[in-house]
Short mmCIF file of C-alpha atoms in Angstrom, two decimals:
data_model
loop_
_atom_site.label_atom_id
_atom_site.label_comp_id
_atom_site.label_asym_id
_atom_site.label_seq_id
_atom_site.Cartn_x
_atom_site.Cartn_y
_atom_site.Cartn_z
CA UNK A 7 30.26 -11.13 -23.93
CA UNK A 8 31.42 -9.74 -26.99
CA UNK A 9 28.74 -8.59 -29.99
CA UNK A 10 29.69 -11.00 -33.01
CA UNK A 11 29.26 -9.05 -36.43
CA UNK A 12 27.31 -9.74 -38.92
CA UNK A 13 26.46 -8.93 -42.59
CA UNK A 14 23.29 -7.47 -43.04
CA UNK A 15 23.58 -7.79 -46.65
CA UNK A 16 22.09 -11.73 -45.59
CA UNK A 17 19.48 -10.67 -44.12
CA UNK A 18 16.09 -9.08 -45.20
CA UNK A 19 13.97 -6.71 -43.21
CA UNK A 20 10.12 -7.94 -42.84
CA UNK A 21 8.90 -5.18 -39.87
CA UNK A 22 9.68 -2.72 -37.67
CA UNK A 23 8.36 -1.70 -34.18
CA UNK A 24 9.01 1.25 -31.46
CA UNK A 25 12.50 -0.11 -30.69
CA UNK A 26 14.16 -1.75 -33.43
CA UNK A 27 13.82 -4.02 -36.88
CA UNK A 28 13.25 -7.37 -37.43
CA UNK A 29 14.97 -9.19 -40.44
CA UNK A 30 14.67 -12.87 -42.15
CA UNK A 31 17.91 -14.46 -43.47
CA UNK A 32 18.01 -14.89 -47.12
CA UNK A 33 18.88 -18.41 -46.74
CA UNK A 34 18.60 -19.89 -43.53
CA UNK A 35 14.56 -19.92 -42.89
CA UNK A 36 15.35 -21.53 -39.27
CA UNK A 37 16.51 -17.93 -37.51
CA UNK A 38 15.53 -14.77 -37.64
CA UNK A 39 17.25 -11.26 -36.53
CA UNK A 40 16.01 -8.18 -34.43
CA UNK A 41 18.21 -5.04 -34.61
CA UNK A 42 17.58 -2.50 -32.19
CA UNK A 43 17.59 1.41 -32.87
CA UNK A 44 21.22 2.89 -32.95
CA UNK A 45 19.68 4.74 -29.24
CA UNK A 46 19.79 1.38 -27.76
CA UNK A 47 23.47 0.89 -25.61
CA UNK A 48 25.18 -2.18 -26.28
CA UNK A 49 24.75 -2.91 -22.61
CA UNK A 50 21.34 -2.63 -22.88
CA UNK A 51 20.87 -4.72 -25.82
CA UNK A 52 23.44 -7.29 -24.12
CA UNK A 53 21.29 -7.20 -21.02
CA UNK A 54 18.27 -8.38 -23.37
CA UNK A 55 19.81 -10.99 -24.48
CA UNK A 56 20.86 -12.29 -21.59
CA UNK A 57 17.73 -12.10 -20.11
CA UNK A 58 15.93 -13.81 -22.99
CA UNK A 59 18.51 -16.53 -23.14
CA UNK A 60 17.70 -17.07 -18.72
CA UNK A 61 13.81 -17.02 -19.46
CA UNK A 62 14.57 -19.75 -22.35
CA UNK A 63 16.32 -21.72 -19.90
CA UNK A 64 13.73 -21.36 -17.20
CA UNK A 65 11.20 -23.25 -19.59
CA UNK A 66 9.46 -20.43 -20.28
CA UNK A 67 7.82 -21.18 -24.07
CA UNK A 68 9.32 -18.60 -26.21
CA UNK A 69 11.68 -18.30 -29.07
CA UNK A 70 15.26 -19.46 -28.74
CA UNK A 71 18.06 -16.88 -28.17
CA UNK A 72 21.19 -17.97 -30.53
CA UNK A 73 23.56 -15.18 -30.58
CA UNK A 74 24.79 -11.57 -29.80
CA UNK A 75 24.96 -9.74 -32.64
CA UNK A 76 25.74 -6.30 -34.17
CA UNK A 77 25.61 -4.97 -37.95
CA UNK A 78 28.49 -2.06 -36.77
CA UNK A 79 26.21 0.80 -35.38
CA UNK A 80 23.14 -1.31 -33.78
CA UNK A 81 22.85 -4.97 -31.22
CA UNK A 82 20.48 -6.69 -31.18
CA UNK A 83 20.10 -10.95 -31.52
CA UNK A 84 19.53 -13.96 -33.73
CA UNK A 85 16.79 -16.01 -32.47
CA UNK A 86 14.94 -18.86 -33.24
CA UNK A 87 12.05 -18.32 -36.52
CA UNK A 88 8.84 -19.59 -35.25
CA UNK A 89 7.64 -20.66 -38.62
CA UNK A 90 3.68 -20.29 -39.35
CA UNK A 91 3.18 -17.87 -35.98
CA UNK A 92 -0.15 -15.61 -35.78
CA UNK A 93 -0.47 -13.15 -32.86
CA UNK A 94 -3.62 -13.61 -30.58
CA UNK A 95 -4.31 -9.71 -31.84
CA UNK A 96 -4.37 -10.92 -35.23
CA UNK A 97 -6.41 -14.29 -35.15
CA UNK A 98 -9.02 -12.16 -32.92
CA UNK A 99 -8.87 -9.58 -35.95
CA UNK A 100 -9.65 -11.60 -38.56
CA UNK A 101 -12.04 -14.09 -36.46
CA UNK A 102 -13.68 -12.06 -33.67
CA UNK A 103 -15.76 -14.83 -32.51
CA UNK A 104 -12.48 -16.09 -30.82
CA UNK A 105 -12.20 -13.30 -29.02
CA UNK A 106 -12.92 -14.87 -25.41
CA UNK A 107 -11.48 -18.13 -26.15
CA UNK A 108 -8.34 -16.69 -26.69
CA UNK A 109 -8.19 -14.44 -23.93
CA UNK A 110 -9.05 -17.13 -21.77
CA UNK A 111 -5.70 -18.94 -23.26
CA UNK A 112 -4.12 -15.75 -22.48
CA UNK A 113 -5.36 -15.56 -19.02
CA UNK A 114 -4.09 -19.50 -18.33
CA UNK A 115 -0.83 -18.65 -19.61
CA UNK A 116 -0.32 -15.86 -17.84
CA UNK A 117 -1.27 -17.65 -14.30
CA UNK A 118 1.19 -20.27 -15.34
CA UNK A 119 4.26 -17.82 -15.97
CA UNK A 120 2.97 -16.10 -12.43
CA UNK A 121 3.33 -19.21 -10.65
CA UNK A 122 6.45 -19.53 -11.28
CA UNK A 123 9.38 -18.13 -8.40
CA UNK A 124 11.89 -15.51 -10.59
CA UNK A 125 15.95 -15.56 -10.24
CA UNK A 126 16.55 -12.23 -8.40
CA UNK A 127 20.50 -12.42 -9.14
CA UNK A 128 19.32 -13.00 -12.70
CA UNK A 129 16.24 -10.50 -13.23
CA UNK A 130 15.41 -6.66 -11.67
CA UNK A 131 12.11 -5.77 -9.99
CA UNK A 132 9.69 -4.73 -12.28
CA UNK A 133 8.38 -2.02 -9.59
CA UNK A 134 11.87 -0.54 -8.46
CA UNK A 135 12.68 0.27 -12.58
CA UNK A 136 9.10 1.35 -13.46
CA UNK A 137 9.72 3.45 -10.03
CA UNK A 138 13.28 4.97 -10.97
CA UNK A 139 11.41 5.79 -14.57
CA UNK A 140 8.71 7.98 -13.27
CA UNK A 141 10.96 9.50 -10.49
CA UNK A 142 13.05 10.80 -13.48
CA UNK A 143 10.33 12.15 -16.24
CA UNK A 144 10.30 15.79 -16.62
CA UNK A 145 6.71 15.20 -18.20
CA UNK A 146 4.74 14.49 -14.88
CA UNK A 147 3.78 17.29 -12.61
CA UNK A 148 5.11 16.39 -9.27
CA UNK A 149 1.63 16.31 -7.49
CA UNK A 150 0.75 13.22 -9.85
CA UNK A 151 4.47 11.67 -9.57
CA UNK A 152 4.27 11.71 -5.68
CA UNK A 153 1.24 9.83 -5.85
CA UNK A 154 2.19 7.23 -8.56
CA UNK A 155 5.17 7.00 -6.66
CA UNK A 156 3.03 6.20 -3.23
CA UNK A 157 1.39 3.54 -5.22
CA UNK A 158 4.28 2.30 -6.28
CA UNK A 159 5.72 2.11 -2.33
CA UNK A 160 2.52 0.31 -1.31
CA UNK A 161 3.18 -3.02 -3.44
CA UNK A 162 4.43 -6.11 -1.57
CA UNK A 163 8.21 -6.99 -2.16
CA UNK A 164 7.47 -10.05 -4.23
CA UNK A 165 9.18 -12.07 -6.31
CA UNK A 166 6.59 -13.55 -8.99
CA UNK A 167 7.56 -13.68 -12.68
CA UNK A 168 6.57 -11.09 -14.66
CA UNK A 169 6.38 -10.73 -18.41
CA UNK A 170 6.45 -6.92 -18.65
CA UNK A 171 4.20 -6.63 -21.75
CA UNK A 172 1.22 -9.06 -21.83
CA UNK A 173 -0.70 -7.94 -24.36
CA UNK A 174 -2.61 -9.93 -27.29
CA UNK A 175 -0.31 -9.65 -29.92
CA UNK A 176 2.65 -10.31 -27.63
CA UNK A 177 1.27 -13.75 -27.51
CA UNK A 178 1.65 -16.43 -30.46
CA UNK A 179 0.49 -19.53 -31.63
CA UNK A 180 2.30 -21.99 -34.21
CA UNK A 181 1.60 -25.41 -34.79
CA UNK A 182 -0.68 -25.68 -31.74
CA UNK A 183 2.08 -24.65 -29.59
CA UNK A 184 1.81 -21.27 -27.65
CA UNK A 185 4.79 -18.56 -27.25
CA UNK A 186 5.69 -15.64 -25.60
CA UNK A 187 7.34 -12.94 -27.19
CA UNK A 188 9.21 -9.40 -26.50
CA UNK A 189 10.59 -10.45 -23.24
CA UNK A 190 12.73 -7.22 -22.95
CA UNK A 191 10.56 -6.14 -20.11
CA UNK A 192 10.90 -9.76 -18.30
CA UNK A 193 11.48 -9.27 -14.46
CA UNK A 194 9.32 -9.88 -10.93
CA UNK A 195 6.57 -8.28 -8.76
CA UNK A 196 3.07 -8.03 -8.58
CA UNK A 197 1.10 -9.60 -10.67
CA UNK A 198 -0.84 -7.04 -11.32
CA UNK A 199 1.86 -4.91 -12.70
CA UNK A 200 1.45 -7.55 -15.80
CA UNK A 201 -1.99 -7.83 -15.88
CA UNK A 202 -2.66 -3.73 -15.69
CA UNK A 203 -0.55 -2.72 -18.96
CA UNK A 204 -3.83 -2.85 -20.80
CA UNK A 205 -6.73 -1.27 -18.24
CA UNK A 206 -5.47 2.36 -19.08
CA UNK A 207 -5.23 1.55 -22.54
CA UNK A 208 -8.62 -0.41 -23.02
CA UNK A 209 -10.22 2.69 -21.08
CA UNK A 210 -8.65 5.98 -22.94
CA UNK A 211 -6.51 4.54 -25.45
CA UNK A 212 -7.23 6.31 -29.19
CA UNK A 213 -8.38 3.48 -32.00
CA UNK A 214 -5.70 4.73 -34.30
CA UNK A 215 -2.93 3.53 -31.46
CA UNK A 216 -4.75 0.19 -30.45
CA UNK A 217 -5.69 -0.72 -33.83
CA UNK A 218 -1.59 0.01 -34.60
CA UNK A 219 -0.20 -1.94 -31.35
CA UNK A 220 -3.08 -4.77 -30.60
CA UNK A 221 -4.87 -5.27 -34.52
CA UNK A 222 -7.99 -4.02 -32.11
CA UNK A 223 -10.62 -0.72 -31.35
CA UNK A 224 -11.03 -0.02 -27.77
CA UNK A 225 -14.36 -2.30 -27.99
CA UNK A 226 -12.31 -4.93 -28.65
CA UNK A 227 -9.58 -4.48 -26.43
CA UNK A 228 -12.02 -4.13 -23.58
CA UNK A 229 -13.78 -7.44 -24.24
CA UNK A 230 -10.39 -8.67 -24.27
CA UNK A 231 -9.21 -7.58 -20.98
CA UNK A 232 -12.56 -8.07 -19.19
CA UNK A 233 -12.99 -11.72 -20.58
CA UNK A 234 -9.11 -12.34 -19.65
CA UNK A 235 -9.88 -11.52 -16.17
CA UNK A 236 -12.63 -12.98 -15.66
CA UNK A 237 -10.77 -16.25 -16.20
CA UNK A 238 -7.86 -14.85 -14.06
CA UNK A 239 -9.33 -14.11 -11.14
CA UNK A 240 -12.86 -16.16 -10.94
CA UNK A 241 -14.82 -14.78 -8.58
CA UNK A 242 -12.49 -11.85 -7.18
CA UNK A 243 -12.74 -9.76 -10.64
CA UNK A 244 -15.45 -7.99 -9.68
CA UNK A 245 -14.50 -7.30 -5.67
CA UNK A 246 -14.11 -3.63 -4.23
CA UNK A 247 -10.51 -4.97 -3.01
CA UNK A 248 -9.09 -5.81 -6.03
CA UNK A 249 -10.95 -3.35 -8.17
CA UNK A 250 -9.23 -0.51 -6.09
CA UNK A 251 -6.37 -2.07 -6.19
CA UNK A 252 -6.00 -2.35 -9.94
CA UNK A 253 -7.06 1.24 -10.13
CA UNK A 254 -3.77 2.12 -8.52
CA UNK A 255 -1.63 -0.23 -10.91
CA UNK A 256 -3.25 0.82 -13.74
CA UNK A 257 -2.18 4.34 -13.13
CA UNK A 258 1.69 3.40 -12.22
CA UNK A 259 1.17 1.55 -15.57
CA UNK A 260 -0.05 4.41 -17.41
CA UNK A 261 2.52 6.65 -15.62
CA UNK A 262 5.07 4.36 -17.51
CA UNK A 263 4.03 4.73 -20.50
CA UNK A 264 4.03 8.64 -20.45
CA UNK A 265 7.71 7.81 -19.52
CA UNK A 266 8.52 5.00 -22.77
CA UNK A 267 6.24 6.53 -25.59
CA UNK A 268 8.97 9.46 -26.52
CA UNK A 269 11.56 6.88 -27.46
CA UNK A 270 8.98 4.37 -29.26
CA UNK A 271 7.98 5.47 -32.57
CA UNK A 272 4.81 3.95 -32.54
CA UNK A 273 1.89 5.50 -34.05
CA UNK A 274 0.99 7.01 -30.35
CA UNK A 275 4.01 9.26 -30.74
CA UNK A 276 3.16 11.68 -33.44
CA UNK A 277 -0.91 11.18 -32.42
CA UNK A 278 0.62 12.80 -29.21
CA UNK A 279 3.30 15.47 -30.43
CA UNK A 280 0.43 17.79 -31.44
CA UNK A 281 -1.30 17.96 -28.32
CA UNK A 282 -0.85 19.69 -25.26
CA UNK A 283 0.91 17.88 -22.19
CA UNK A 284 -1.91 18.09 -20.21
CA UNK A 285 -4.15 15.98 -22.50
CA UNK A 286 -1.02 13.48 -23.03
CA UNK A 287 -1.31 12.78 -19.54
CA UNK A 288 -4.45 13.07 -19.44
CA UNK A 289 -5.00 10.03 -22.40
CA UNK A 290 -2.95 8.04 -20.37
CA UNK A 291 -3.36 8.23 -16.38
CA UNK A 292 -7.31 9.12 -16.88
CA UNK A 293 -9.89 11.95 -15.43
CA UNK A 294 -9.19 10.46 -12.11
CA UNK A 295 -6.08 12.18 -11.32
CA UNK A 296 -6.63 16.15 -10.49
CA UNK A 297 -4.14 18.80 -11.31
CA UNK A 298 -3.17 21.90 -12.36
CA UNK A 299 -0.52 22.88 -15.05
#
């Protein structure tokens, strides 16, 4: 499949993340366009596409997929506009006392997407890439990697659905009707793996960063997650089994974002550049973790 080339005089840039810009047409109010950074392959973008397109198909709520697309020097695609669309992050923000409902939504959602069997000729385990990430970072002392890396070994070969990113503001609502969003990350595993992104970050994450990624302060975001699983996992959230368990995920989740937060220019990037390595990793596997640099 061949990039088809478009005019970005058309289009009109409304925000920016880590990885790319997003853009509105100038005349057309029905798509919208994402443009990744110019460090993004083609085959990579291509392979997001793709992937988007196979999660539409599956039934999965989320935008559209329409085409392809390059402006000469970045890919990206031309999806479907969700017109009227507020984040969960952002409705929380501005009404707090929403907070549990909506992470209760989130929660429902997410066991909904879990249930469901992924195509592996289609999609890549979530573990095996997180696992090929780590095994490559130069960051990591090799005492912590081997251990991530055990964790890693220790999860069942499943085949679950996995989002990659559940967060609340990767979660939308327009005209009553829920979304998903950023489904770069899409893929199977563990559950867990999903449901961990945010226990390292509700735990150590800086307010600056989750006010930036999640429109929350680590008060918040910890409400968030505990009232989410809560409704997840009824009356397992609180067990020794699972709480050790998630321990260990939230650390191989933590270990991946040491590994992704060079290359996303988030605010997290230059909170980090003035700090020492140690306290990098630190911020993001946790006190729990021993060693020496």
């Amino acid at each position: 499949m061949n990039a088809k080339t478009i005019d970005l005089q058309e289009w009109e840039a409304f925000g920016g993340g880590g990885f790319g810009t997003s853009y509105y047409h100038k005349t057309d109010d029905s798509v919208m366009l994402k443009l990744n950074k110019p460090s993004v392959s083609e085959d990579a973008a291509r392979k997001e596409f793709l992937h988007s397109k196979a999660v539409y198909d599956m039934g999965i709520p989320s935008a559209e997929p329409h085409e392809f697309v390059t402006d000469g020097e970045r890919f990206g695609m031309i999806v479907q506009r969700i017109q009227g669309k507020e984040s969960f992050g952002r409705i929380i923000a501005d009404h707090p006392e929403r907070l549990e409902e909506l992470a209760g939504m989130t929660a429902d959602y997410a066991k909904a997407l879990h249930g469901m069997p992924c195509d592996t000729e289609v999609f890549d385990s979530v573990p095996l890439r997180i696992r090929k990430l780590i095994a490559a970072n130069n960051i990591i002392p090799d005492n912590i990697k081997a251990r991530l890396l055990g964790y890693i070994d220790e999860l069942e070969p499943v085949t679950t659905c996995l989002h990659g990113d559940i967060n609340p503001c990767n979660i939308i609502i327009a005209q009553g009707k829920v979304y998903w969003i950023d489904l770069g990350d899409f893929g199977y595993g563990d559950p867990l793996l999903d449901f961990c992104i945010l226990a390292h970050m509700h735990h150590l994450g800086p307010n600056p960063v989750l006010r930036n990624l999640f429109h929350m302060d680590r008060k918040a975001l910890k409400l968030f997650y505990e009232a989410m699983g809560r409704q997840y996992f009824g009356h397992r959230w609180n067990t020794p089994e699972l709480k050790e368990k998630m321990e260990h995920i939230s650390q191989i989740m933590a270990g991946r974002a040491i590994c992704i937060w060079p290359s996303a220019y988030h605010i997290n990037l230059p909170y980090l550049q003035g700090k020492k390595v140690k306290t990098a990793i630190s911020l993001f596997i946790g006190d729990r973790i021993k060693f020496k640099m």
